[in-house]
Amino acid sequence: MVPGTLFLITRLHTGEVGFTAEVHSSEPPDGGGEDVVEASFRALGRTVLVTWGGGDWWDLELTPGGRERDTRLGGEPRLDSYLLQFWPAPAAPDVVVRETSAIAAYWHGFARNLPPPPTEAEHAAQREADRRAEEQARAKAEHEQLLREWEGVLPPAPVLDLPPGPLRAFAQRDRELVAAALAAGPEVRRALARRVARLAFERAGLDGVGWIADGLRALDEGSTLPPPFDDWTAAWDRLLSDPEVPHTLVRTPDGRHDNALQQAMAFPAIFAAAHEDLSRALGEALSAAEYTYGADRERFSAEVRAALAELAGSG
C-alpha cells in the first residue's frame, strides 16, 4: 500500500503478456483465474501502466500475466494474461484471494518478508530530513565557494555581506580597508569616494587642468558634474585631445606591462565617485585609483587609509 503506486510481477520474465485494465463503479465479481490478489491503490495524479525499465507505457489501458515458462519468443502463442481492475472502496490491507501457481507463491512469500512500507508520517519525516539534508548540502557548497572566493579565510560579516560588485571585488584585494570604510558609515564612504577620486587625479597630474579642476570642485561639493563630464564620450574625447593633459605611463592592471596611460586609469574615478549607488561609487573609485598608482600600491594604500582616518575623525 504505497500511495500512487502498484507493482506487479508477471510469471514471464521475458516476452509479451496479455493485459487488460478495467475501471468499475463497484466491486466486480470474481472472474476466476489462477492467482488473484487485492491491494488498495490511491491515485495521486495521472495513472499509467509502465513496463519494466520504462521501455513502454499506456495511459491506463493496461496489460496481464501467469508462468509455466519464463520466456515467450516472437511468434509463439500467448502464454499468460492479466486483468487489472479498479473500483472505489475504503483502504484495506493487501489480501491474496487465490494462489494456485508456484511463481505466485514465490513472489507472495518474497513480499511477506519485506519490511512494511513507510507510513504517511514516516514519509513526511523523510521528506523533512531530505529537505534539511539539501539545505545543509547547499550551505556547505556556498561556504566552500566563499572560502575559494576569499582564499581560505572569510572576512568580517559586513564585508562578506556585500553584494557582488566593484566594492566586494576590491575587498578581495584589501578587506581591512573596506571593512574600516563600512564601519565608518555611509556619509564617510561617500566622502571617501570623492577623496579617492581626487587622489587619483592628483597622482595623474590632472587636477591642474582647468576644466578638470572644475569637475573635481563640483564633485567635492556634491554638485552635478559640469560639462564635459555630463557626457561620457565628450569628456573622454577632450581628455585625449587636450594638449594640457599630461601623458604618463604606469603598469597595466594585470601587472604585465608598463604602458598604461596613467591619466586614462584615473579618469573613470570622477564618474564613479559621483555615482548614485554608494557601493559602486566607492568600489569603482578605489579600483581606478589603485590602477592609477600602478606599481606603487603601498603609497596608494597609505594615502587612502590616511584619508579615511581623517574623514572618520572629522565625522
PDB file of C-alpha atoms in Angstrom:
ATOM      1  CA  MET A   1       0.000   0.000   0.000  1.00  0.00           C
ATOM      2  CA  VAL A   2       2.277   2.742  -1.325  1.00  0.00           C
ATOM      3  CA  PRO A   3       0.215   5.793  -2.366  1.00  0.00           C
ATOM      4  CA  GLY A   4       0.148   6.242  -6.108  1.00  0.00           C
ATOM      5  CA  THR A   5       1.985   3.010  -6.991  1.00  0.00           C
ATOM      6  CA  LEU A   6       1.155  -0.614  -7.822  1.00  0.00           C
ATOM      7  CA  PHE A   7       3.986  -3.032  -8.643  1.00  0.00           C
ATOM      8  CA  LEU A   8       3.034  -6.232 -10.471  1.00  0.00           C
ATOM      9  CA  ILE A   9       5.473  -9.048 -11.294  1.00  0.00           C
ATOM     10  CA  THR A  10       4.399 -11.359 -14.108  1.00  0.00           C
ATOM     11  CA  ARG A  11       5.104 -15.054 -14.409  1.00  0.00           C
ATOM     12  CA  LEU A  12       7.012 -14.409 -17.635  1.00  0.00           C
ATOM     13  CA  HIS A  13      10.491 -12.977 -17.246  1.00  0.00           C
ATOM     14  CA  THR A  14      10.911 -12.116 -20.930  1.00  0.00           C
ATOM     15  CA  GLY A  15       8.346 -11.550 -23.664  1.00  0.00           C
ATOM     16  CA  GLU A  16       4.901 -10.040 -24.073  1.00  0.00           C
ATOM     17  CA  VAL A  17       1.850 -10.907 -21.985  1.00  0.00           C
ATOM     18  CA  GLY A  18      -1.795 -10.050 -22.449  1.00  0.00           C
ATOM     19  CA  PHE A  19      -3.019  -7.308 -20.159  1.00  0.00           C
ATOM     20  CA  THR A  20      -6.419  -5.717 -19.696  1.00  0.00           C
ATOM     21  CA  ALA A  21      -7.269  -2.812 -17.392  1.00  0.00           C
ATOM     22  CA  GLU A  22     -10.817  -2.069 -16.307  1.00  0.00           C
ATOM     23  CA  VAL A  23     -12.469   0.567 -14.146  1.00  0.00           C
ATOM     24  CA  HIS A  24     -15.669  -0.367 -12.297  1.00  0.00           C
ATOM     25  CA  SER A  25     -18.128   1.685 -10.311  1.00  0.00           C
ATOM     26  CA  SER A  26     -18.344  -1.054  -7.632  1.00  0.00           C
ATOM     27  CA  GLU A  27     -16.546  -4.273  -6.715  1.00  0.00           C
ATOM     28  CA  PRO A  28     -16.737  -6.654  -9.698  1.00  0.00           C
ATOM     29  CA  PRO A  29     -17.494 -10.374  -9.269  1.00  0.00           C
ATOM     30  CA  ASP A  30     -14.579 -12.802  -9.053  1.00  0.00           C
ATOM     31  CA  GLY A  31     -13.831 -13.608 -12.665  1.00  0.00           C
ATOM     32  CA  GLY A  32     -11.709 -16.677 -11.896  1.00  0.00           C
ATOM     33  CA  GLY A  33      -8.036 -17.010 -12.754  1.00  0.00           C
ATOM     34  CA  GLU A  34      -5.174 -18.928 -11.213  1.00  0.00           C
ATOM     35  CA  ASP A  35      -3.934 -16.234  -8.890  1.00  0.00           C
ATOM     36  CA  VAL A  36      -5.884 -13.294  -7.534  1.00  0.00           C
ATOM     37  CA  VAL A  37      -4.735 -10.539  -5.182  1.00  0.00           C
ATOM     38  CA  GLU A  38      -6.316  -7.322  -3.965  1.00  0.00           C
ATOM     39  CA  ALA A  39      -4.437  -4.197  -2.866  1.00  0.00           C
ATOM     40  CA  SER A  40      -5.639  -0.708  -2.070  1.00  0.00           C
ATOM     41  CA  PHE A  41      -4.473   1.898  -4.568  1.00  0.00           C
ATOM     42  CA  ARG A  42      -4.790   5.665  -4.301  1.00  0.00           C
ATOM     43  CA  ALA A  43      -4.049   7.550  -7.498  1.00  0.00           C
ATOM     44  CA  LEU A  44      -2.017  10.693  -6.898  1.00  0.00           C
ATOM     45  CA  GLY A  45      -2.353  12.033 -10.434  1.00  0.00           C
ATOM     46  CA  ARG A  46      -2.241  10.673 -13.945  1.00  0.00           C
ATOM     47  CA  THR A  47      -2.133   6.862 -13.760  1.00  0.00           C
ATOM     48  CA  VAL A  48      -0.209   4.925 -16.394  1.00  0.00           C
ATOM     49  CA  LEU A  49       0.944   1.358 -16.880  1.00  0.00           C
ATOM     50  CA  VAL A  50       4.711   1.284 -17.325  1.00  0.00           C
ATOM     51  CA  THR A  51       6.740  -1.746 -18.390  1.00  0.00           C
ATOM     52  CA  TRP A  52       9.819  -2.903 -16.513  1.00  0.00           C
ATOM     53  CA  GLY A  53      12.610  -0.379 -17.124  1.00  0.00           C
ATOM     54  CA  GLY A  54      10.194   2.179 -18.612  1.00  0.00           C
ATOM     55  CA  GLY A  55      10.523   0.883 -22.165  1.00  0.00           C
ATOM     56  CA  ASP A  56       6.814   1.355 -22.915  1.00  0.00           C
ATOM     57  CA  TRP A  57       3.721   2.786 -21.255  1.00  0.00           C
ATOM     58  CA  TRP A  58      -0.050   3.146 -21.660  1.00  0.00           C
ATOM     59  CA  ASP A  59      -2.408   5.729 -20.251  1.00  0.00           C
ATOM     60  CA  LEU A  60      -4.344   3.190 -18.169  1.00  0.00           C
ATOM     61  CA  GLU A  61      -5.262   0.851 -20.888  1.00  0.00           C
ATOM     62  CA  LEU A  62      -3.235  -1.755 -19.090  1.00  0.00           C
ATOM     63  CA  THR A  63      -1.807  -5.345 -19.632  1.00  0.00           C
ATOM     64  CA  PRO A  64      -1.865  -9.013 -17.850  1.00  0.00           C
ATOM     65  CA  GLY A  65       0.431 -12.438 -16.830  1.00  0.00           C
ATOM     66  CA  GLY A  66       0.999 -16.270 -15.314  1.00  0.00           C
ATOM     67  CA  ARG A  67       4.115 -18.652 -15.507  1.00  0.00           C
ATOM     68  CA  GLU A  68       4.903 -22.155 -16.669  1.00  0.00           C
ATOM     69  CA  ARG A  69       7.830 -20.768 -18.695  1.00  0.00           C
ATOM     70  CA  ASP A  70       9.682 -17.515 -18.132  1.00  0.00           C
ATOM     71  CA  THR A  71      10.238 -16.502 -21.768  1.00  0.00           C
ATOM     72  CA  ARG A  72       7.973 -16.045 -24.770  1.00  0.00           C
ATOM     73  CA  LEU A  73       9.659 -15.760 -28.147  1.00  0.00           C
ATOM     74  CA  GLY A  74       8.290 -13.777 -31.049  1.00  0.00           C
ATOM     75  CA  GLY A  75       5.572 -15.591 -32.967  1.00  0.00           C
ATOM     76  CA  GLU A  76       4.796 -18.058 -30.143  1.00  0.00           C
ATOM     77  CA  PRO A  77       1.229 -18.234 -28.797  1.00  0.00           C
ATOM     78  CA  ARG A  78       0.377 -16.091 -25.775  1.00  0.00           C
ATOM     79  CA  LEU A  79       1.393 -17.912 -22.569  1.00  0.00           C
ATOM     80  CA  ASP A  80      -0.489 -15.890 -19.968  1.00  0.00           C
ATOM     81  CA  SER A  81      -2.564 -12.774 -19.482  1.00  0.00           C
ATOM     82  CA  TYR A  82      -3.561 -10.436 -16.709  1.00  0.00           C
ATOM     83  CA  LEU A  83      -6.613  -8.460 -15.676  1.00  0.00           C
ATOM     84  CA  LEU A  84      -6.207  -5.312 -13.625  1.00  0.00           C
ATOM     85  CA  GLN A  85      -9.467  -3.967 -12.192  1.00  0.00           C
ATOM     86  CA  PHE A  86     -10.100  -0.746 -10.265  1.00  0.00           C
ATOM     87  CA  TRP A  87     -13.133   0.121  -8.160  1.00  0.00           C
ATOM     88  CA  PRO A  88     -13.868   2.543  -5.318  1.00  0.00           C
ATOM     89  CA  ALA A  89     -13.566   1.106  -1.794  1.00  0.00           C
ATOM     90  CA  PRO A  90     -12.147   2.083   1.612  1.00  0.00           C
ATOM     91  CA  ALA A  91      -8.449   1.415   2.092  1.00  0.00           C
ATOM     92  CA  ALA A  92      -7.787  -2.127   3.321  1.00  0.00           C
ATOM     93  CA  PRO A  93      -4.770  -4.415   3.837  1.00  0.00           C
ATOM     94  CA  ASP A  94      -3.411  -6.375   0.874  1.00  0.00           C
ATOM     95  CA  VAL A  95      -5.012  -9.780   0.535  1.00  0.00           C
ATOM     96  CA  VAL A  96      -4.227 -12.889  -1.519  1.00  0.00           C
ATOM     97  CA  VAL A  97      -7.640 -14.032  -2.725  1.00  0.00           C
ATOM     98  CA  ARG A  98      -6.405 -17.121  -4.559  1.00  0.00           C
ATOM     99  CA  GLU A  99      -2.986 -18.664  -5.068  1.00  0.00           C
ATOM    100  CA  THR A 100      -2.521 -21.664  -7.359  1.00  0.00           C
ATOM    101  CA  SER A 101       0.831 -21.247  -9.137  1.00  0.00           C
ATOM    102  CA  ALA A 102       4.325 -21.816  -7.773  1.00  0.00           C
ATOM    103  CA  ILE A 103       5.590 -18.498  -9.125  1.00  0.00           C
ATOM    104  CA  ALA A 104       2.782 -16.617  -7.363  1.00  0.00           C
ATOM    105  CA  ALA A 105       3.615 -18.451  -4.129  1.00  0.00           C
ATOM    106  CA  TYR A 106       7.277 -17.498  -4.550  1.00  0.00           C
ATOM    107  CA  TRP A 107       6.578 -13.783  -5.040  1.00  0.00           C
ATOM    108  CA  HIS A 108       3.932 -13.648  -2.324  1.00  0.00           C
ATOM    109  CA  GLY A 109       6.454 -15.169   0.065  1.00  0.00           C
ATOM    110  CA  PHE A 110       9.038 -12.616  -1.036  1.00  0.00           C
ATOM    111  CA  ALA A 111       6.555  -9.796  -0.441  1.00  0.00           C
ATOM    112  CA  ARG A 112       5.591 -11.069   3.017  1.00  0.00           C
ATOM    113  CA  ASN A 113       9.223 -10.898   4.110  1.00  0.00           C
ATOM    114  CA  LEU A 114       9.619  -7.270   3.029  1.00  0.00           C
ATOM    115  CA  PRO A 115       9.527  -4.629   5.750  1.00  0.00           C
ATOM    116  CA  PRO A 116       6.259  -2.700   5.898  1.00  0.00           C
ATOM    117  CA  PRO A 117       6.164   0.382   3.667  1.00  0.00           C
ATOM    118  CA  PRO A 118       6.612   3.752   5.347  1.00  0.00           C
ATOM    119  CA  THR A 119       3.589   5.349   6.933  1.00  0.00           C
ATOM    120  CA  GLU A 120       2.479   8.789   5.833  1.00  0.00           C
ATOM    121  CA  ALA A 121       4.099  10.204   8.983  1.00  0.00           C
ATOM    122  CA  GLU A 122       7.340   8.427   8.095  1.00  0.00           C
ATOM    123  CA  HIS A 123       7.086   9.751   4.535  1.00  0.00           C
ATOM    124  CA  ALA A 124       6.648  13.254   5.931  1.00  0.00           C
ATOM    125  CA  ALA A 125       9.602  12.789   8.281  1.00  0.00           C
ATOM    126  CA  GLN A 126      11.740  11.547   5.382  1.00  0.00           C
ATOM    127  CA  ARG A 127      10.744  14.499   3.219  1.00  0.00           C
ATOM    128  CA  GLU A 128      11.706  16.854   6.037  1.00  0.00           C
ATOM    129  CA  ALA A 129      15.013  15.021   6.514  1.00  0.00           C
ATOM    130  CA  ASP A 130      15.669  15.252   2.770  1.00  0.00           C
ATOM    131  CA  ARG A 131      14.858  18.968   2.830  1.00  0.00           C
ATOM    132  CA  ARG A 132      17.260  19.558   5.723  1.00  0.00           C
ATOM    133  CA  ALA A 133      19.944  17.490   4.008  1.00  0.00           C
ATOM    134  CA  GLU A 134      19.522  19.552   0.825  1.00  0.00           C
ATOM    135  CA  GLU A 135      19.758  22.777   2.805  1.00  0.00           C
ATOM    136  CA  GLN A 136      22.883  21.542   4.583  1.00  0.00           C
ATOM    137  CA  ALA A 137      24.449  20.459   1.290  1.00  0.00           C
ATOM    138  CA  ARG A 138      23.610  23.817  -0.266  1.00  0.00           C
ATOM    139  CA  ALA A 139      25.001  25.695   2.751  1.00  0.00           C
ATOM    140  CA  LYS A 140      28.177  23.618   2.620  1.00  0.00           C
ATOM    141  CA  ALA A 141      28.607  24.287  -1.100  1.00  0.00           C
ATOM    142  CA  GLU A 142      28.045  28.020  -0.565  1.00  0.00           C
ATOM    143  CA  HIS A 143      30.554  28.041   2.309  1.00  0.00           C
ATOM    144  CA  GLU A 144      33.146  26.250   0.176  1.00  0.00           C
ATOM    145  CA  GLN A 145      32.528  28.731  -2.643  1.00  0.00           C
ATOM    146  CA  LEU A 146      33.049  31.621  -0.221  1.00  0.00           C
ATOM    147  CA  LEU A 147      36.290  30.090   1.009  1.00  0.00           C
ATOM    148  CA  ARG A 148      37.529  29.859  -2.571  1.00  0.00           C
ATOM    149  CA  GLU A 149      36.462  33.443  -3.231  1.00  0.00           C
ATOM    150  CA  TRP A 150      38.255  34.727  -0.123  1.00  0.00           C
ATOM    151  CA  GLU A 151      41.318  32.463  -0.428  1.00  0.00           C
ATOM    152  CA  GLY A 152      40.504  30.301   2.566  1.00  0.00           C
ATOM    153  CA  VAL A 153      39.853  32.998   5.194  1.00  0.00           C
ATOM    154  CA  LEU A 154      36.462  34.693   5.398  1.00  0.00           C
ATOM    155  CA  PRO A 155      36.358  38.463   6.011  1.00  0.00           C
ATOM    156  CA  PRO A 156      34.233  40.154   8.706  1.00  0.00           C
ATOM    157  CA  ALA A 157      30.476  39.832   8.247  1.00  0.00           C
ATOM    158  CA  PRO A 158      29.877  43.364   6.846  1.00  0.00           C
ATOM    159  CA  VAL A 159      32.379  42.692   4.064  1.00  0.00           C
ATOM    160  CA  LEU A 160      31.087  39.178   3.491  1.00  0.00           C
ATOM    161  CA  ASP A 161      27.550  40.549   3.168  1.00  0.00           C
ATOM    162  CA  LEU A 162      28.478  42.957   0.367  1.00  0.00           C
ATOM    163  CA  PRO A 163      26.569  42.193  -2.840  1.00  0.00           C
ATOM    164  CA  PRO A 164      28.533  41.239  -5.952  1.00  0.00           C
ATOM    165  CA  GLY A 165      30.035  44.368  -7.421  1.00  0.00           C
ATOM    166  CA  PRO A 166      33.129  46.576  -7.502  1.00  0.00           C
ATOM    167  CA  LEU A 167      33.369  47.141  -3.744  1.00  0.00           C
ATOM    168  CA  ARG A 168      33.231  43.411  -2.994  1.00  0.00           C
ATOM    169  CA  ALA A 169      35.792  42.806  -5.737  1.00  0.00           C
ATOM    170  CA  PHE A 170      38.108  45.437  -4.248  1.00  0.00           C
ATOM    171  CA  ALA A 171      37.622  43.918  -0.790  1.00  0.00           C
ATOM    172  CA  GLN A 172      39.161  40.710  -2.097  1.00  0.00           C
ATOM    173  CA  ARG A 173      42.358  42.711  -2.515  1.00  0.00           C
ATOM    174  CA  ASP A 174      42.066  44.812   0.650  1.00  0.00           C
ATOM    175  CA  ARG A 175      39.390  43.581   3.052  1.00  0.00           C
ATOM    176  CA  GLU A 176      40.709  45.588   6.000  1.00  0.00           C
ATOM    177  CA  LEU A 177      40.313  48.895   4.185  1.00  0.00           C
ATOM    178  CA  VAL A 178      36.792  48.066   3.031  1.00  0.00           C
ATOM    179  CA  ALA A 179      35.823  46.832   6.499  1.00  0.00           C
ATOM    180  CA  ALA A 180      37.007  50.122   8.004  1.00  0.00           C
ATOM    181  CA  ALA A 181      35.086  52.114   5.392  1.00  0.00           C
ATOM    182  CA  LEU A 182      31.908  50.137   6.074  1.00  0.00           C
ATOM    183  CA  ALA A 183      32.288  50.685   9.809  1.00  0.00           C
ATOM    184  CA  ALA A 184      32.669  54.438   9.299  1.00  0.00           C
ATOM    185  CA  GLY A 185      29.151  54.853   7.907  1.00  0.00           C
ATOM    186  CA  PRO A 186      27.618  55.954   4.589  1.00  0.00           C
ATOM    187  CA  GLU A 187      28.471  59.659   4.814  1.00  0.00           C
ATOM    188  CA  VAL A 188      32.143  58.861   5.334  1.00  0.00           C
ATOM    189  CA  ARG A 189      32.077  56.342   2.489  1.00  0.00           C
ATOM    190  CA  ARG A 190      30.636  58.972   0.126  1.00  0.00           C
ATOM    191  CA  ALA A 191      33.279  61.474   1.203  1.00  0.00           C
ATOM    192  CA  LEU A 192      35.965  58.803   0.828  1.00  0.00           C
ATOM    193  CA  ALA A 193      34.865  58.028  -2.734  1.00  0.00           C
ATOM    194  CA  ARG A 194      35.261  61.715  -3.615  1.00  0.00           C
ATOM    195  CA  ARG A 195      38.631  61.943  -1.863  1.00  0.00           C
ATOM    196  CA  VAL A 196      39.889  58.804  -3.593  1.00  0.00           C
ATOM    197  CA  ALA A 197      38.922  60.284  -6.976  1.00  0.00           C
ATOM    198  CA  ARG A 198      40.865  63.445  -6.126  1.00  0.00           C
ATOM    199  CA  LEU A 199      43.882  61.381  -5.052  1.00  0.00           C
ATOM    200  CA  ALA A 200      43.815  59.546  -8.390  1.00  0.00           C
ATOM    201  CA  PHE A 201      43.567  62.805 -10.344  1.00  0.00           C
ATOM    202  CA  GLU A 202      46.370  64.406  -8.328  1.00  0.00           C
ATOM    203  CA  ARG A 203      48.557  61.343  -8.860  1.00  0.00           C
ATOM    204  CA  ALA A 204      47.949  61.548 -12.609  1.00  0.00           C
ATOM    205  CA  GLY A 205      48.553  65.318 -12.710  1.00  0.00           C
ATOM    206  CA  LEU A 206      45.012  66.050 -13.865  1.00  0.00           C
ATOM    207  CA  ASP A 207      43.987  68.357 -11.029  1.00  0.00           C
ATOM    208  CA  GLY A 208      45.911  71.259 -12.577  1.00  0.00           C
ATOM    209  CA  VAL A 209      43.965  71.207 -15.851  1.00  0.00           C
ATOM    210  CA  GLY A 210      41.329  73.957 -15.656  1.00  0.00           C
ATOM    211  CA  TRP A 211      38.199  72.150 -16.859  1.00  0.00           C
ATOM    212  CA  ILE A 212      39.144  69.038 -14.856  1.00  0.00           C
ATOM    213  CA  ALA A 213      39.702  71.127 -11.709  1.00  0.00           C
ATOM    214  CA  ASP A 214      36.164  72.488 -12.192  1.00  0.00           C
ATOM    215  CA  GLY A 215      34.843  68.944 -12.257  1.00  0.00           C
ATOM    216  CA  LEU A 216      36.717  67.982  -9.087  1.00  0.00           C
ATOM    217  CA  ARG A 217      35.430  71.082  -7.320  1.00  0.00           C
ATOM    218  CA  ALA A 218      31.837  70.165  -8.216  1.00  0.00           C
ATOM    219  CA  LEU A 219      32.486  66.614  -7.046  1.00  0.00           C
ATOM    220  CA  ASP A 220      33.806  67.823  -3.690  1.00  0.00           C
ATOM    221  CA  GLU A 221      30.705  69.996  -3.247  1.00  0.00           C
ATOM    222  CA  GLY A 222      28.337  67.179  -4.163  1.00  0.00           C
ATOM    223  CA  SER A 223      27.088  69.195  -7.151  1.00  0.00           C
ATOM    224  CA  THR A 224      26.216  67.917 -10.604  1.00  0.00           C
ATOM    225  CA  LEU A 225      29.376  67.482 -12.674  1.00  0.00           C
ATOM    226  CA  PRO A 226      29.749  70.312 -15.221  1.00  0.00           C
ATOM    227  CA  PRO A 227      30.326  69.851 -18.958  1.00  0.00           C
ATOM    228  CA  PRO A 228      32.003  67.945 -20.464  1.00  0.00           C
ATOM    229  CA  PHE A 229      31.557  65.488 -17.556  1.00  0.00           C
ATOM    230  CA  ASP A 230      27.840  65.316 -18.260  1.00  0.00           C
ATOM    231  CA  ASP A 231      28.682  63.381 -21.439  1.00  0.00           C
ATOM    232  CA  TRP A 232      30.959  60.362 -21.059  1.00  0.00           C
ATOM    233  CA  THR A 233      32.115  60.337 -24.688  1.00  0.00           C
ATOM    234  CA  ALA A 234      32.693  64.077 -24.883  1.00  0.00           C
ATOM    235  CA  ALA A 235      34.682  64.027 -21.645  1.00  0.00           C
ATOM    236  CA  TRP A 236      36.962  61.241 -22.877  1.00  0.00           C
ATOM    237  CA  ASP A 237      37.413  62.937 -26.237  1.00  0.00           C
ATOM    238  CA  ARG A 238      38.531  66.124 -24.510  1.00  0.00           C
ATOM    239  CA  LEU A 239      40.843  64.249 -22.146  1.00  0.00           C
ATOM    240  CA  LEU A 240      42.623  62.538 -25.015  1.00  0.00           C
ATOM    241  CA  SER A 241      42.814  65.605 -27.261  1.00  0.00           C
ATOM    242  CA  ASP A 242      43.633  68.407 -24.782  1.00  0.00           C
ATOM    243  CA  PRO A 243      47.339  69.301 -25.075  1.00  0.00           C
ATOM    244  CA  GLU A 244      47.333  70.496 -21.451  1.00  0.00           C
ATOM    245  CA  VAL A 245      46.614  66.977 -20.216  1.00  0.00           C
ATOM    246  CA  PRO A 246      49.874  65.225 -19.248  1.00  0.00           C
ATOM    247  CA  HIS A 247      50.711  61.779 -20.606  1.00  0.00           C
ATOM    248  CA  THR A 248      52.481  59.410 -18.243  1.00  0.00           C
ATOM    249  CA  LEU A 249      52.608  55.630 -18.151  1.00  0.00           C
ATOM    250  CA  VAL A 250      52.041  53.138 -15.345  1.00  0.00           C
ATOM    251  CA  ARG A 251      51.810  49.380 -15.037  1.00  0.00           C
ATOM    252  CA  THR A 252      48.731  47.804 -16.590  1.00  0.00           C
ATOM    253  CA  PRO A 253      46.053  46.464 -14.210  1.00  0.00           C
ATOM    254  CA  ASP A 254      47.137  42.879 -14.952  1.00  0.00           C
ATOM    255  CA  GLY A 255      50.683  43.794 -13.890  1.00  0.00           C
ATOM    256  CA  ARG A 256      52.253  42.534 -17.116  1.00  0.00           C
ATOM    257  CA  HIS A 257      53.275  45.774 -18.842  1.00  0.00           C
ATOM    258  CA  ASP A 258      54.260  49.357 -18.049  1.00  0.00           C
ATOM    259  CA  ASN A 259      52.435  51.041 -20.916  1.00  0.00           C
ATOM    260  CA  ALA A 260      49.044  52.040 -19.455  1.00  0.00           C
ATOM    261  CA  LEU A 261      48.161  55.731 -19.810  1.00  0.00           C
ATOM    262  CA  GLN A 262      48.008  56.931 -16.213  1.00  0.00           C
ATOM    263  CA  GLN A 263      45.501  59.672 -16.967  1.00  0.00           C
ATOM    264  CA  ALA A 264      43.132  57.139 -18.575  1.00  0.00           C
ATOM    265  CA  MET A 265      43.452  54.951 -15.489  1.00  0.00           C
ATOM    266  CA  ALA A 266      42.454  57.855 -13.227  1.00  0.00           C
ATOM    267  CA  PHE A 267      39.696  59.405 -15.339  1.00  0.00           C
ATOM    268  CA  PRO A 268      36.854  56.946 -14.512  1.00  0.00           C
ATOM    269  CA  ALA A 269      37.227  57.783 -10.807  1.00  0.00           C
ATOM    270  CA  ILE A 270      35.370  61.090 -11.114  1.00  0.00           C
ATOM    271  CA  PHE A 271      32.362  59.429 -12.741  1.00  0.00           C
ATOM    272  CA  ALA A 272      32.496  56.629 -10.194  1.00  0.00           C
ATOM    273  CA  ALA A 273      32.576  58.925  -7.173  1.00  0.00           C
ATOM    274  CA  ALA A 274      29.516  60.793  -8.477  1.00  0.00           C
ATOM    275  CA  HIS A 275      27.503  57.619  -8.974  1.00  0.00           C
ATOM    276  CA  GLU A 276      24.216  57.383  -7.096  1.00  0.00           C
ATOM    277  CA  ASP A 277      24.925  53.850  -5.845  1.00  0.00           C
ATOM    278  CA  LEU A 278      27.301  54.340  -2.912  1.00  0.00           C
ATOM    279  CA  SER A 279      28.783  50.831  -3.023  1.00  0.00           C
ATOM    280  CA  ARG A 280      29.512  51.181  -6.712  1.00  0.00           C
ATOM    281  CA  ALA A 281      30.836  54.727  -6.245  1.00  0.00           C
ATOM    282  CA  LEU A 282      33.408  53.710  -3.655  1.00  0.00           C
ATOM    283  CA  GLY A 283      34.351  50.396  -5.267  1.00  0.00           C
ATOM    284  CA  GLU A 284      34.922  51.841  -8.734  1.00  0.00           C
ATOM    285  CA  ALA A 285      36.748  54.895  -7.381  1.00  0.00           C
ATOM    286  CA  LEU A 286      39.096  52.684  -5.364  1.00  0.00           C
ATOM    287  CA  SER A 287      39.800  50.449  -8.355  1.00  0.00           C
ATOM    288  CA  ALA A 288      40.507  53.400 -10.654  1.00  0.00           C
ATOM    289  CA  ALA A 289      42.810  54.984  -8.104  1.00  0.00           C
ATOM    290  CA  GLU A 290      44.610  51.711  -7.481  1.00  0.00           C
ATOM    291  CA  TYR A 291      45.307  51.356 -11.214  1.00  0.00           C
ATOM    292  CA  THR A 292      46.446  54.987 -11.336  1.00  0.00           C
ATOM    293  CA  TYR A 293      49.152  54.327  -8.746  1.00  0.00           C
ATOM    294  CA  GLY A 294      50.432  51.409 -10.811  1.00  0.00           C
ATOM    295  CA  ALA A 295      53.197  49.514  -9.039  1.00  0.00           C
ATOM    296  CA  ASP A 296      53.261  51.935  -6.088  1.00  0.00           C
ATOM    297  CA  ARG A 297      50.483  50.138  -4.255  1.00  0.00           C
ATOM    298  CA  GLU A 298      51.939  50.802  -0.795  1.00  0.00           C
ATOM    299  CA  ARG A 299      51.644  54.543  -1.281  1.00  0.00           C
ATOM    300  CA  PHE A 300      48.105  54.158  -2.624  1.00  0.00           C
ATOM    301  CA  SER A 301      47.091  52.132   0.422  1.00  0.00           C
ATOM    302  CA  ALA A 302      48.717  54.522   2.856  1.00  0.00           C
ATOM    303  CA  GLU A 303      47.126  57.621   1.322  1.00  0.00           C
ATOM    304  CA  VAL A 304      43.650  56.099   1.186  1.00  0.00           C
ATOM    305  CA  ARG A 305      43.904  54.904   4.785  1.00  0.00           C
ATOM    306  CA  ALA A 306      45.059  58.338   5.894  1.00  0.00           C
ATOM    307  CA  ALA A 307      42.128  59.924   4.048  1.00  0.00           C
ATOM    308  CA  LEU A 308      39.703  57.513   5.683  1.00  0.00           C
ATOM    309  CA  ALA A 309      41.106  58.171   9.148  1.00  0.00           C
ATOM    310  CA  GLU A 310      40.834  61.924   8.587  1.00  0.00           C
ATOM    311  CA  LEU A 311      37.257  61.717   7.284  1.00  0.00           C
ATOM    312  CA  ALA A 312      36.131  59.331  10.014  1.00  0.00           C
ATOM    313  CA  GLY A 313      37.730  61.520  12.664  1.00  0.00           C
ATOM    314  CA  SER A 314      36.144  64.698  11.346  1.00  0.00           C
ATOM    315  CA  GLY A 315      32.769  62.900  11.046  1.00  0.00           C
TER     316      GLY A 315
END
